[in-house]
Amino acid sequence: AKFTLVDPETCIACGACGAAAPDIFDYDDEGIAFSRLDNNQGITPVSFQLKDDLEDACEGCPTESIKIAEQPFEGDPDKFL
Ligand code: F3S
């Protein structure tokens, strides 16, 4: 399974991820993205149906703020650095 979250420290609110993967990413009042799957905790497996959207969003992010891992992030974007 894949897990994902956004690093809000590096997101520049460009808005690409929600367009590529609207079922995964949404934005807060300031346009900073987060994963709607689990309030950006990175603990809910991304469903198989959303895998391509996730890859598109990750590749399209200009600041590499979308993190993907094979294990849960437990809310920490830097967990697997
Ligand atoms: Fe932010 Fe990257 Fe999405 S900059 S709005 S996480 S595409």
JSON list of N, CA and C and ligand atoms in Angstrom, two decimals:
[
{"chain": "A", "resi": 1, "resn": "ALA", "atom": "N", "xyz": [0.85, -1.20, 0.00]},
{"chain": "A", "resi": 1, "resn": "ALA", "atom": "CA", "xyz": [0.00, 0.00, 0.00]},
{"chain": "A", "resi": 1, "resn": "ALA", "atom": "C", "xyz": [0.87, 1.24, 0.00]},
{"chain": "A", "resi": 2, "resn": "LYS", "atom": "N", "xyz": [0.30, 2.33, -0.47]},
{"chain": "A", "resi": 2, "resn": "LYS", "atom": "CA", "xyz": [0.98, 3.62, -0.46]},
{"chain": "A", "resi": 2, "resn": "LYS", "atom": "C", "xyz": [0.27, 4.55, 0.52]},
{"chain": "A", "resi": 3, "resn": "PHE", "atom": "N", "xyz": [1.09, 5.38, 1.16]},
{"chain": "A", "resi": 3, "resn": "PHE", "atom": "CA", "xyz": [0.57, 6.40, 2.06]},
{"chain": "A", "resi": 3, "resn": "PHE", "atom": "C", "xyz": [1.08, 7.74, 1.57]},
{"chain": "A", "resi": 4, "resn": "THR", "atom": "N", "xyz": [0.31, 8.79, 1.84]},
{"chain": "A", "resi": 4, "resn": "THR", "atom": "CA", "xyz": [0.74, 10.11, 1.36]},
{"chain": "A", "resi": 4, "resn": "THR", "atom": "C", "xyz": [0.33, 11.20, 2.33]},
{"chain": "A", "resi": 5, "resn": "LEU", "atom": "N", "xyz": [1.10, 12.27, 2.31]},
{"chain": "A", "resi": 5, "resn": "LEU", "atom": "CA", "xyz": [0.72, 13.51, 2.96]},
{"chain": "A", "resi": 5, "resn": "LEU", "atom": "C", "xyz": [1.49, 14.64, 2.30]},
{"chain": "A", "resi": 6, "resn": "VAL", "atom": "N", "xyz": [1.11, 15.88, 2.63]},
{"chain": "A", "resi": 6, "resn": "VAL", "atom": "CA", "xyz": [1.78, 17.06, 2.11]},
{"chain": "A", "resi": 6, "resn": "VAL", "atom": "C", "xyz": [2.65, 17.65, 3.21]},
{"chain": "A", "resi": 7, "resn": "ASP", "atom": "N", "xyz": [3.84, 18.11, 2.83]},
{"chain": "A", "resi": 7, "resn": "ASP", "atom": "CA", "xyz": [4.65, 18.86, 3.78]},
{"chain": "A", "resi": 7, "resn": "ASP", "atom": "C", "xyz": [4.23, 20.32, 3.71]},
{"chain": "A", "resi": 8, "resn": "PRO", "atom": "N", "xyz": [3.50, 20.80, 4.70]},
{"chain": "A", "resi": 8, "resn": "PRO", "atom": "CA", "xyz": [2.98, 22.18, 4.63]},
{"chain": "A", "resi": 8, "resn": "PRO", "atom": "C", "xyz": [4.08, 23.22, 4.74]},
{"chain": "A", "resi": 9, "resn": "GLU", "atom": "N", "xyz": [5.26, 22.82, 5.20]},
{"chain": "A", "resi": 9, "resn": "GLU", "atom": "CA", "xyz": [6.38, 23.76, 5.33]},
{"chain": "A", "resi": 9, "resn": "GLU", "atom": "C", "xyz": [6.95, 24.15, 3.96]},
{"chain": "A", "resi": 10, "resn": "THR", "atom": "N", "xyz": [6.80, 23.26, 2.98]},
{"chain": "A", "resi": 10, "resn": "THR", "atom": "CA", "xyz": [7.39, 23.54, 1.67]},
{"chain": "A", "resi": 10, "resn": "THR", "atom": "C", "xyz": [6.33, 23.81, 0.60]},
{"chain": "A", "resi": 11, "resn": "CYS", "atom": "N", "xyz": [5.07, 23.47, 0.86]},
{"chain": "A", "resi": 11, "resn": "CYS", "atom": "CA", "xyz": [3.99, 23.75, -0.11]},
{"chain": "A", "resi": 11, "resn": "CYS", "atom": "C", "xyz": [3.89, 25.25, -0.31]},
{"chain": "A", "resi": 12, "resn": "ILE", "atom": "N", "xyz": [3.83, 25.65, -1.60]},
{"chain": "A", "resi": 12, "resn": "ILE", "atom": "CA", "xyz": [3.71, 27.08, -1.93]},
{"chain": "A", "resi": 12, "resn": "ILE", "atom": "C", "xyz": [2.31, 27.40, -2.46]},
{"chain": "A", "resi": 13, "resn": "ALA", "atom": "N", "xyz": [1.37, 26.53, -2.18]},
{"chain": "A", "resi": 13, "resn": "ALA", "atom": "CA", "xyz": [-0.03, 26.75, -2.56]},
{"chain": "A", "resi": 13, "resn": "ALA", "atom": "C", "xyz": [-0.19, 26.94, -4.07]},
{"chain": "A", "resi": 14, "resn": "CYS", "atom": "N", "xyz": [0.53, 26.16, -4.83]},
{"chain": "A", "resi": 14, "resn": "CYS", "atom": "CA", "xyz": [0.46, 26.32, -6.28]},
{"chain": "A", "resi": 14, "resn": "CYS", "atom": "C", "xyz": [-0.85, 25.77, -6.85]},
{"chain": "A", "resi": 15, "resn": "GLY", "atom": "N", "xyz": [-1.44, 24.82, -6.17]},
{"chain": "A", "resi": 15, "resn": "GLY", "atom": "CA", "xyz": [-2.76, 24.35, -6.58]},
{"chain": "A", "resi": 15, "resn": "GLY", "atom": "C", "xyz": [-2.79, 23.22, -7.58]},
{"chain": "A", "resi": 16, "resn": "ALA", "atom": "N", "xyz": [-1.64, 22.67, -7.92]},
{"chain": "A", "resi": 16, "resn": "ALA", "atom": "CA", "xyz": [-1.62, 21.61, -8.93]},
{"chain": "A", "resi": 16, "resn": "ALA", "atom": "C", "xyz": [-2.13, 20.27, -8.40]},
{"chain": "A", "resi": 17, "resn": "CYS", "atom": "N", "xyz": [-1.85, 19.98, -7.17]},
{"chain": "A", "resi": 17, "resn": "CYS", "atom": "CA", "xyz": [-2.15, 18.63, -6.67]},
{"chain": "A", "resi": 17, "resn": "CYS", "atom": "C", "xyz": [-3.65, 18.35, -6.58]},
{"chain": "A", "resi": 18, "resn": "GLY", "atom": "N", "xyz": [-4.41, 19.35, -6.15]},
{"chain": "A", "resi": 18, "resn": "GLY", "atom": "CA", "xyz": [-5.85, 19.15, -6.05]},
{"chain": "A", "resi": 18, "resn": "GLY", "atom": "C", "xyz": [-6.50, 19.00, -7.42]},
{"chain": "A", "resi": 19, "resn": "ALA", "atom": "N", "xyz": [-5.87, 19.58, -8.45]},
{"chain": "A", "resi": 19, "resn": "ALA", "atom": "CA", "xyz": [-6.37, 19.42, -9.81]},
{"chain": "A", "resi": 19, "resn": "ALA", "atom": "C", "xyz": [-6.06, 18.02, -10.33]},
{"chain": "A", "resi": 20, "resn": "ALA", "atom": "N", "xyz": [-4.88, 17.52, -9.99]},
{"chain": "A", "resi": 20, "resn": "ALA", "atom": "CA", "xyz": [-4.48, 16.19, -10.47]},
{"chain": "A", "resi": 20, "resn": "ALA", "atom": "C", "xyz": [-5.16, 15.08, -9.68]},
{"chain": "A", "resi": 21, "resn": "ALA", "atom": "N", "xyz": [-5.38, 15.32, -8.41]},
{"chain": "A", "resi": 21, "resn": "ALA", "atom": "CA", "xyz": [-5.93, 14.27, -7.55]},
{"chain": "A", "resi": 21, "resn": "ALA", "atom": "C", "xyz": [-6.94, 14.86, -6.57]},
{"chain": "A", "resi": 22, "resn": "PRO", "atom": "N", "xyz": [-8.10, 15.25, -7.10]},
{"chain": "A", "resi": 22, "resn": "PRO", "atom": "CA", "xyz": [-9.10, 15.93, -6.25]},
{"chain": "A", "resi": 22, "resn": "PRO", "atom": "C", "xyz": [-9.68, 15.05, -5.15]},
{"chain": "A", "resi": 23, "resn": "ASP", "atom": "N", "xyz": [-9.60, 13.74, -5.31]},
{"chain": "A", "resi": 23, "resn": "ASP", "atom": "CA", "xyz": [-10.10, 12.86, -4.25]},
{"chain": "A", "resi": 23, "resn": "ASP", "atom": "C", "xyz": [-9.10, 12.69, -3.13]},
{"chain": "A", "resi": 24, "resn": "ILE", "atom": "N", "xyz": [-7.88, 13.16, -3.35]},
{"chain": "A", "resi": 24, "resn": "ILE", "atom": "CA", "xyz": [-6.85, 13.01, -2.31]},
{"chain": "A", "resi": 24, "resn": "ILE", "atom": "C", "xyz": [-6.50, 14.35, -1.67]},
{"chain": "A", "resi": 25, "resn": "PHE", "atom": "N", "xyz": [-6.30, 15.38, -2.50]},
{"chain": "A", "resi": 25, "resn": "PHE", "atom": "CA", "xyz": [-5.78, 16.65, -1.96]},
{"chain": "A", "resi": 25, "resn": "PHE", "atom": "C", "xyz": [-6.79, 17.77, -1.98]},
{"chain": "A", "resi": 26, "resn": "ASP", "atom": "N", "xyz": [-6.77, 18.55, -0.91]},
{"chain": "A", "resi": 26, "resn": "ASP", "atom": "CA", "xyz": [-7.60, 19.74, -0.79]},
{"chain": "A", "resi": 26, "resn": "ASP", "atom": "C", "xyz": [-6.71, 20.83, -0.20]},
{"chain": "A", "resi": 27, "resn": "TYR", "atom": "N", "xyz": [-7.26, 22.02, -0.04]},
{"chain": "A", "resi": 27, "resn": "TYR", "atom": "CA", "xyz": [-6.46, 23.16, 0.42]},
{"chain": "A", "resi": 27, "resn": "TYR", "atom": "C", "xyz": [-7.09, 23.82, 1.64]},
{"chain": "A", "resi": 28, "resn": "ASP", "atom": "N", "xyz": [-6.25, 24.36, 2.50]},
{"chain": "A", "resi": 28, "resn": "ASP", "atom": "CA", "xyz": [-6.77, 25.10, 3.64]},
{"chain": "A", "resi": 28, "resn": "ASP", "atom": "C", "xyz": [-7.08, 26.54, 3.22]},
{"chain": "A", "resi": 29, "resn": "ASP", "atom": "N", "xyz": [-7.44, 27.39, 4.16]},
{"chain": "A", "resi": 29, "resn": "ASP", "atom": "CA", "xyz": [-7.85, 28.76, 3.84]},
{"chain": "A", "resi": 29, "resn": "ASP", "atom": "C", "xyz": [-6.76, 29.56, 3.15]},
{"chain": "A", "resi": 30, "resn": "GLU", "atom": "N", "xyz": [-5.51, 29.15, 3.36]},
{"chain": "A", "resi": 30, "resn": "GLU", "atom": "CA", "xyz": [-4.40, 29.87, 2.74]},
{"chain": "A", "resi": 30, "resn": "GLU", "atom": "C", "xyz": [-3.89, 29.18, 1.47]},
{"chain": "A", "resi": 31, "resn": "GLY", "atom": "N", "xyz": [-4.60, 28.14, 1.07]},
{"chain": "A", "resi": 31, "resn": "GLY", "atom": "CA", "xyz": [-4.22, 27.46, -0.16]},
{"chain": "A", "resi": 31, "resn": "GLY", "atom": "C", "xyz": [-3.17, 26.38, 0.02]},
{"chain": "A", "resi": 32, "resn": "ILE", "atom": "N", "xyz": [-2.76, 26.16, 1.26]},
{"chain": "A", "resi": 32, "resn": "ILE", "atom": "CA", "xyz": [-1.79, 25.09, 1.53]},
{"chain": "A", "resi": 32, "resn": "ILE", "atom": "C", "xyz": [-2.51, 23.75, 1.44]},
{"chain": "A", "resi": 33, "resn": "ALA", "atom": "N", "xyz": [-1.89, 22.83, 0.72]},
{"chain": "A", "resi": 33, "resn": "ALA", "atom": "CA", "xyz": [-2.54, 21.54, 0.47]},
{"chain": "A", "resi": 33, "resn": "ALA", "atom": "C", "xyz": [-2.43, 20.60, 1.67]},
{"chain": "A", "resi": 34, "resn": "PHE", "atom": "N", "xyz": [-3.40, 19.69, 1.74]},
{"chain": "A", "resi": 34, "resn": "PHE", "atom": "CA", "xyz": [-3.35, 18.61, 2.72]},
{"chain": "A", "resi": 34, "resn": "PHE", "atom": "C", "xyz": [-4.07, 17.40, 2.13]},
{"chain": "A", "resi": 35, "resn": "SER", "atom": "N", "xyz": [-3.78, 16.23, 2.67]},
{"chain": "A", "resi": 35, "resn": "SER", "atom": "CA", "xyz": [-4.49, 15.02, 2.25]},
{"chain": "A", "resi": 35, "resn": "SER", "atom": "C", "xyz": [-5.82, 14.94, 2.95]},
{"chain": "A", "resi": 36, "resn": "ARG", "atom": "N", "xyz": [-6.87, 14.83, 2.14]},
{"chain": "A", "resi": 36, "resn": "ARG", "atom": "CA", "xyz": [-8.22, 14.71, 2.73]},
{"chain": "A", "resi": 36, "resn": "ARG", "atom": "C", "xyz": [-8.46, 13.30, 3.23]},
{"chain": "A", "resi": 37, "resn": "LEU", "atom": "N", "xyz": [-7.61, 12.36, 2.89]},
{"chain": "A", "resi": 37, "resn": "LEU", "atom": "CA", "xyz": [-7.85, 10.97, 3.28]},
{"chain": "A", "resi": 37, "resn": "LEU", "atom": "C", "xyz": [-7.85, 10.80, 4.79]},
{"chain": "A", "resi": 38, "resn": "ASP", "atom": "N", "xyz": [-6.99, 11.57, 5.46]},
{"chain": "A", "resi": 38, "resn": "ASP", "atom": "CA", "xyz": [-6.84, 11.38, 6.90]},
{"chain": "A", "resi": 38, "resn": "ASP", "atom": "C", "xyz": [-6.33, 12.65, 7.58]},
{"chain": "A", "resi": 39, "resn": "ASN", "atom": "N", "xyz": [-6.81, 13.81, 7.06]},
{"chain": "A", "resi": 39, "resn": "ASN", "atom": "CA", "xyz": [-6.39, 15.10, 7.62]},
{"chain": "A", "resi": 39, "resn": "ASN", "atom": "C", "xyz": [-4.87, 15.23, 7.65]},
{"chain": "A", "resi": 40, "resn": "ASN", "atom": "N", "xyz": [-4.25, 14.78, 6.55]},
{"chain": "A", "resi": 40, "resn": "ASN", "atom": "CA", "xyz": [-2.81, 14.92, 6.33]},
{"chain": "A", "resi": 40, "resn": "ASN", "atom": "C", "xyz": [-1.94, 14.16, 7.34]},
{"chain": "A", "resi": 41, "resn": "GLN", "atom": "N", "xyz": [-2.47, 13.06, 7.85]},
{"chain": "A", "resi": 41, "resn": "GLN", "atom": "CA", "xyz": [-1.66, 12.26, 8.77]},
{"chain": "A", "resi": 41, "resn": "GLN", "atom": "C", "xyz": [-0.83, 11.20, 8.03]},
{"chain": "A", "resi": 42, "resn": "GLY", "atom": "N", "xyz": [-1.22, 10.87, 6.81]},
{"chain": "A", "resi": 42, "resn": "GLY", "atom": "CA", "xyz": [-0.47, 9.87, 6.06]},
{"chain": "A", "resi": 42, "resn": "GLY", "atom": "C", "xyz": [-0.57, 8.47, 6.66]},
{"chain": "A", "resi": 43, "resn": "ILE", "atom": "N", "xyz": [-1.74, 8.16, 7.20]},
{"chain": "A", "resi": 43, "resn": "ILE", "atom": "CA", "xyz": [-1.92, 6.86, 7.86]},
{"chain": "A", "resi": 43, "resn": "ILE", "atom": "C", "xyz": [-2.97, 5.99, 7.18]},
{"chain": "A", "resi": 44, "resn": "THR", "atom": "N", "xyz": [-3.67, 6.56, 6.20]},
{"chain": "A", "resi": 44, "resn": "THR", "atom": "CA", "xyz": [-4.72, 5.80, 5.49]},
{"chain": "A", "resi": 44, "resn": "THR", "atom": "C", "xyz": [-4.18, 5.35, 4.14]},
{"chain": "A", "resi": 45, "resn": "PRO", "atom": "N", "xyz": [-4.20, 4.06, 3.85]},
{"chain": "A", "resi": 45, "resn": "PRO", "atom": "CA", "xyz": [-3.70, 3.59, 2.56]},
{"chain": "A", "resi": 45, "resn": "PRO", "atom": "C", "xyz": [-4.46, 4.24, 1.40]},
{"chain": "A", "resi": 46, "resn": "VAL", "atom": "N", "xyz": [-3.73, 4.67, 0.39]},
{"chain": "A", "resi": 46, "resn": "VAL", "atom": "CA", "xyz": [-4.35, 5.24, -0.81]},
{"chain": "A", "resi": 46, "resn": "VAL", "atom": "C", "xyz": [-4.93, 4.08, -1.63]},
{"chain": "A", "resi": 47, "resn": "SER", "atom": "N", "xyz": [-6.19, 4.21, -1.99]},
{"chain": "A", "resi": 47, "resn": "SER", "atom": "CA", "xyz": [-6.84, 3.11, -2.71]},
{"chain": "A", "resi": 47, "resn": "SER", "atom": "C", "xyz": [-6.20, 2.92, -4.08]},
{"chain": "A", "resi": 48, "resn": "PHE", "atom": "N", "xyz": [-6.29, 1.70, -4.57]},
{"chain": "A", "resi": 48, "resn": "PHE", "atom": "CA", "xyz": [-5.71, 1.35, -5.86]},
{"chain": "A", "resi": 48, "resn": "PHE", "atom": "C", "xyz": [-6.24, 2.26, -6.97]},
{"chain": "A", "resi": 49, "resn": "GLN", "atom": "N", "xyz": [-7.52, 2.62, -6.88]},
{"chain": "A", "resi": 49, "resn": "GLN", "atom": "CA", "xyz": [-8.15, 3.45, -7.92]},
{"chain": "A", "resi": 49, "resn": "GLN", "atom": "C", "xyz": [-7.51, 4.83, -8.00]},
{"chain": "A", "resi": 50, "resn": "LEU", "atom": "N", "xyz": [-6.91, 5.29, -6.92]},
{"chain": "A", "resi": 50, "resn": "LEU", "atom": "CA", "xyz": [-6.35, 6.65, -6.88]},
{"chain": "A", "resi": 50, "resn": "LEU", "atom": "C", "xyz": [-4.84, 6.68, -7.09]},
{"chain": "A", "resi": 51, "resn": "LYS", "atom": "N", "xyz": [-4.28, 5.53, -7.39]},
{"chain": "A", "resi": 51, "resn": "LYS", "atom": "CA", "xyz": [-2.82, 5.44, -7.49]},
{"chain": "A", "resi": 51, "resn": "LYS", "atom": "C", "xyz": [-2.27, 6.32, -8.61]},
{"chain": "A", "resi": 52, "resn": "ASP", "atom": "N", "xyz": [-2.89, 6.31, -9.77]},
{"chain": "A", "resi": 52, "resn": "ASP", "atom": "CA", "xyz": [-2.40, 7.11, -10.90]},
{"chain": "A", "resi": 52, "resn": "ASP", "atom": "C", "xyz": [-2.53, 8.61, -10.60]},
{"chain": "A", "resi": 53, "resn": "ASP", "atom": "N", "xyz": [-3.65, 9.00, -10.00]},
{"chain": "A", "resi": 53, "resn": "ASP", "atom": "CA", "xyz": [-3.83, 10.40, -9.62]},
{"chain": "A", "resi": 53, "resn": "ASP", "atom": "C", "xyz": [-2.74, 10.83, -8.65]},
{"chain": "A", "resi": 54, "resn": "LEU", "atom": "N", "xyz": [-2.42, 9.97, -7.72]},
{"chain": "A", "resi": 54, "resn": "LEU", "atom": "CA", "xyz": [-1.39, 10.30, -6.73]},
{"chain": "A", "resi": 54, "resn": "LEU", "atom": "C", "xyz": [-0.04, 10.51, -7.41]},
{"chain": "A", "resi": 55, "resn": "GLU", "atom": "N", "xyz": [0.29, 9.63, -8.32]},
{"chain": "A", "resi": 55, "resn": "GLU", "atom": "CA", "xyz": [1.58, 9.76, -9.02]},
{"chain": "A", "resi": 55, "resn": "GLU", "atom": "C", "xyz": [1.62, 11.05, -9.83]},
{"chain": "A", "resi": 56, "resn": "ASP", "atom": "N", "xyz": [0.51, 11.37, -10.50]},
{"chain": "A", "resi": 56, "resn": "ASP", "atom": "CA", "xyz": [0.45, 12.61, -11.28]},
{"chain": "A", "resi": 56, "resn": "ASP", "atom": "C", "xyz": [0.65, 13.83, -10.37]},
{"chain": "A", "resi": 57, "resn": "ALA", "atom": "N", "xyz": [-0.01, 13.82, -9.24]},
{"chain": "A", "resi": 57, "resn": "ALA", "atom": "CA", "xyz": [0.10, 14.95, -8.31]},
{"chain": "A", "resi": 57, "resn": "ALA", "atom": "C", "xyz": [1.53, 15.08, -7.80]},
{"chain": "A", "resi": 58, "resn": "CYS", "atom": "N", "xyz": [2.12, 13.97, -7.46]},
{"chain": "A", "resi": 58, "resn": "CYS", "atom": "CA", "xyz": [3.49, 13.99, -6.94]},
{"chain": "A", "resi": 58, "resn": "CYS", "atom": "C", "xyz": [4.46, 14.52, -7.98]},
{"chain": "A", "resi": 59, "resn": "GLU", "atom": "N", "xyz": [4.32, 14.06, -9.20]},
{"chain": "A", "resi": 59, "resn": "GLU", "atom": "CA", "xyz": [5.22, 14.51, -10.27]},
{"chain": "A", "resi": 59, "resn": "GLU", "atom": "C", "xyz": [4.99, 15.98, -10.61]},
{"chain": "A", "resi": 60, "resn": "GLY", "atom": "N", "xyz": [3.75, 16.46, -10.43]},
{"chain": "A", "resi": 60, "resn": "GLY", "atom": "CA", "xyz": [3.43, 17.83, -10.81]},
{"chain": "A", "resi": 60, "resn": "GLY", "atom": "C", "xyz": [3.75, 18.88, -9.76]},
{"chain": "A", "resi": 61, "resn": "CYS", "atom": "N", "xyz": [4.04, 18.46, -8.56]},
{"chain": "A", "resi": 61, "resn": "CYS", "atom": "CA", "xyz": [4.31, 19.44, -7.50]},
{"chain": "A", "resi": 61, "resn": "CYS", "atom": "C", "xyz": [5.68, 20.08, -7.70]},
{"chain": "A", "resi": 62, "resn": "PRO", "atom": "N", "xyz": [5.72, 21.41, -7.83]},
{"chain": "A", "resi": 62, "resn": "PRO", "atom": "CA", "xyz": [6.99, 22.08, -8.13]},
{"chain": "A", "resi": 62, "resn": "PRO", "atom": "C", "xyz": [7.97, 22.09, -6.95]},
{"chain": "A", "resi": 63, "resn": "THR", "atom": "N", "xyz": [7.48, 21.81, -5.76]},
{"chain": "A", "resi": 63, "resn": "THR", "atom": "CA", "xyz": [8.36, 21.87, -4.60]},
{"chain": "A", "resi": 63, "resn": "THR", "atom": "C", "xyz": [8.56, 20.50, -3.93]},
{"chain": "A", "resi": 64, "resn": "GLU", "atom": "N", "xyz": [8.12, 19.45, -4.62]},
{"chain": "A", "resi": 64, "resn": "GLU", "atom": "CA", "xyz": [8.25, 18.09, -4.07]},
{"chain": "A", "resi": 64, "resn": "GLU", "atom": "C", "xyz": [7.69, 17.98, -2.66]},
{"chain": "A", "resi": 65, "resn": "SER", "atom": "N", "xyz": [6.54, 18.63, -2.47]},
{"chain": "A", "resi": 65, "resn": "SER", "atom": "CA", "xyz": [5.92, 18.65, -1.14]},
{"chain": "A", "resi": 65, "resn": "SER", "atom": "C", "xyz": [5.01, 17.46, -0.88]},
{"chain": "A", "resi": 66, "resn": "ILE", "atom": "N", "xyz": [4.70, 16.70, -1.93]},
{"chain": "A", "resi": 66, "resn": "ILE", "atom": "CA", "xyz": [3.85, 15.54, -1.75]},
{"chain": "A", "resi": 66, "resn": "ILE", "atom": "C", "xyz": [4.72, 14.33, -1.46]},
{"chain": "A", "resi": 67, "resn": "LYS", "atom": "N", "xyz": [4.57, 13.82, -0.28]},
{"chain": "A", "resi": 67, "resn": "LYS", "atom": "CA", "xyz": [5.38, 12.69, 0.17]},
{"chain": "A", "resi": 67, "resn": "LYS", "atom": "C", "xyz": [4.60, 11.39, -0.02]},
{"chain": "A", "resi": 68, "resn": "ILE", "atom": "N", "xyz": [5.31, 10.37, -0.48]},
{"chain": "A", "resi": 68, "resn": "ILE", "atom": "CA", "xyz": [4.70, 9.05, -0.66]},
{"chain": "A", "resi": 68, "resn": "ILE", "atom": "C", "xyz": [5.63, 8.01, -0.03]},
{"chain": "A", "resi": 69, "resn": "ALA", "atom": "N", "xyz": [5.05, 7.07, 0.70]},
{"chain": "A", "resi": 69, "resn": "ALA", "atom": "CA", "xyz": [5.84, 5.99, 1.28]},
{"chain": "A", "resi": 69, "resn": "ALA", "atom": "C", "xyz": [5.02, 4.72, 1.34]},
{"chain": "A", "resi": 70, "resn": "GLU", "atom": "N", "xyz": [5.71, 3.63, 1.57]},
{"chain": "A", "resi": 70, "resn": "GLU", "atom": "CA", "xyz": [5.05, 2.32, 1.66]},
{"chain": "A", "resi": 70, "resn": "GLU", "atom": "C", "xyz": [4.54, 2.04, 3.07]},
{"chain": "A", "resi": 71, "resn": "GLN", "atom": "N", "xyz": [4.91, 2.93, 3.98]},
{"chain": "A", "resi": 71, "resn": "GLN", "atom": "CA", "xyz": [4.47, 2.76, 5.36]},
{"chain": "A", "resi": 71, "resn": "GLN", "atom": "C", "xyz": [3.85, 4.06, 5.87]},
{"chain": "A", "resi": 72, "resn": "PRO", "atom": "N", "xyz": [3.04, 4.00, 6.92]},
{"chain": "A", "resi": 72, "resn": "PRO", "atom": "CA", "xyz": [2.35, 5.20, 7.42]},
{"chain": "A", "resi": 72, "resn": "PRO", "atom": "C", "xyz": [3.33, 6.26, 7.92]},
{"chain": "A", "resi": 73, "resn": "PHE", "atom": "N", "xyz": [2.97, 7.52, 7.68]},
{"chain": "A", "resi": 73, "resn": "PHE", "atom": "CA", "xyz": [3.81, 8.65, 8.11]},
{"chain": "A", "resi": 73, "resn": "PHE", "atom": "C", "xyz": [3.57, 9.05, 9.57]},
{"chain": "A", "resi": 74, "resn": "GLU", "atom": "N", "xyz": [2.44, 8.65, 10.10]},
{"chain": "A", "resi": 74, "resn": "GLU", "atom": "CA", "xyz": [2.09, 9.06, 11.48]},
{"chain": "A", "resi": 74, "resn": "GLU", "atom": "C", "xyz": [2.14, 10.58, 11.62]},
{"chain": "A", "resi": 75, "resn": "GLY", "atom": "N", "xyz": [1.78, 11.29, 10.55]},
{"chain": "A", "resi": 75, "resn": "GLY", "atom": "CA", "xyz": [1.70, 12.74, 10.63]},
{"chain": "A", "resi": 75, "resn": "GLY", "atom": "C", "xyz": [3.01, 13.48, 10.43]},
{"chain": "A", "resi": 76, "resn": "ASP", "atom": "N", "xyz": [4.10, 12.78, 10.23]},
{"chain": "A", "resi": 76, "resn": "ASP", "atom": "CA", "xyz": [5.42, 13.42, 10.12]},
{"chain": "A", "resi": 76, "resn": "ASP", "atom": "C", "xyz": [5.95, 13.37, 8.69]},
{"chain": "A", "resi": 77, "resn": "PRO", "atom": "N", "xyz": [5.94, 14.51, 7.95]},
{"chain": "A", "resi": 77, "resn": "PRO", "atom": "CA", "xyz": [6.41, 14.51, 6.56]},
{"chain": "A", "resi": 77, "resn": "PRO", "atom": "C", "xyz": [7.87, 14.10, 6.43]},
{"chain": "A", "resi": 78, "resn": "ASP", "atom": "N", "xyz": [8.64, 14.29, 7.48]},
{"chain": "A", "resi": 78, "resn": "ASP", "atom": "CA", "xyz": [10.08, 13.97, 7.43]},
{"chain": "A", "resi": 78, "resn": "ASP", "atom": "C", "xyz": [10.40, 12.57, 7.93]},
{"chain": "A", "resi": 79, "resn": "LYS", "atom": "N", "xyz": [9.37, 11.78, 8.16]},
{"chain": "A", "resi": 79, "resn": "LYS", "atom": "CA", "xyz": [9.58, 10.49, 8.81]},
{"chain": "A", "resi": 79, "resn": "LYS", "atom": "C", "xyz": [10.57, 9.59, 8.07]},
{"chain": "A", "resi": 80, "resn": "PHE", "atom": "N", "xyz": [10.56, 9.63, 6.74]},
{"chain": "A", "resi": 80, "resn": "PHE", "atom": "CA", "xyz": [11.40, 8.69, 5.97]},
{"chain": "A", "resi": 80, "resn": "PHE", "atom": "C", "xyz": [12.58, 9.37, 5.30]},
{"chain": "A", "resi": 81, "resn": "LEU", "atom": "N", "xyz": [12.95, 10.54, 5.76]},
{"chain": "A", "resi": 81, "resn": "LEU", "atom": "CA", "xyz": [14.12, 11.22, 5.19]},
{"chain": "A", "resi": 81, "resn": "LEU", "atom": "C", "xyz": [15.40, 10.57, 5.71]},
{"chain": "B", "resi": 1, "resn": "F3S", "atom": "FE1", "xyz": [1.45, 22.63, -2.65]},
{"chain": "B", "resi": 1, "resn": "F3S", "atom": "FE2", "xyz": [2.70, 21.11, -4.34]},
{"chain": "B", "resi": 1, "resn": "F3S", "atom": "FE3", "xyz": [0.11, 20.94, -4.06]},
{"chain": "B", "resi": 1, "resn": "F3S", "atom": "S1", "xyz": [3.17, 23.25, -3.91]},
{"chain": "B", "resi": 1, "resn": "F3S", "atom": "S2", "xyz": [-0.53, 23.00, -3.56]},
{"chain": "B", "resi": 1, "resn": "F3S", "atom": "S3", "xyz": [1.62, 20.46, -2.53]},
{"chain": "B", "resi": 1, "resn": "F3S", "atom": "S4", "xyz": [1.23, 20.75, -5.96]}
]
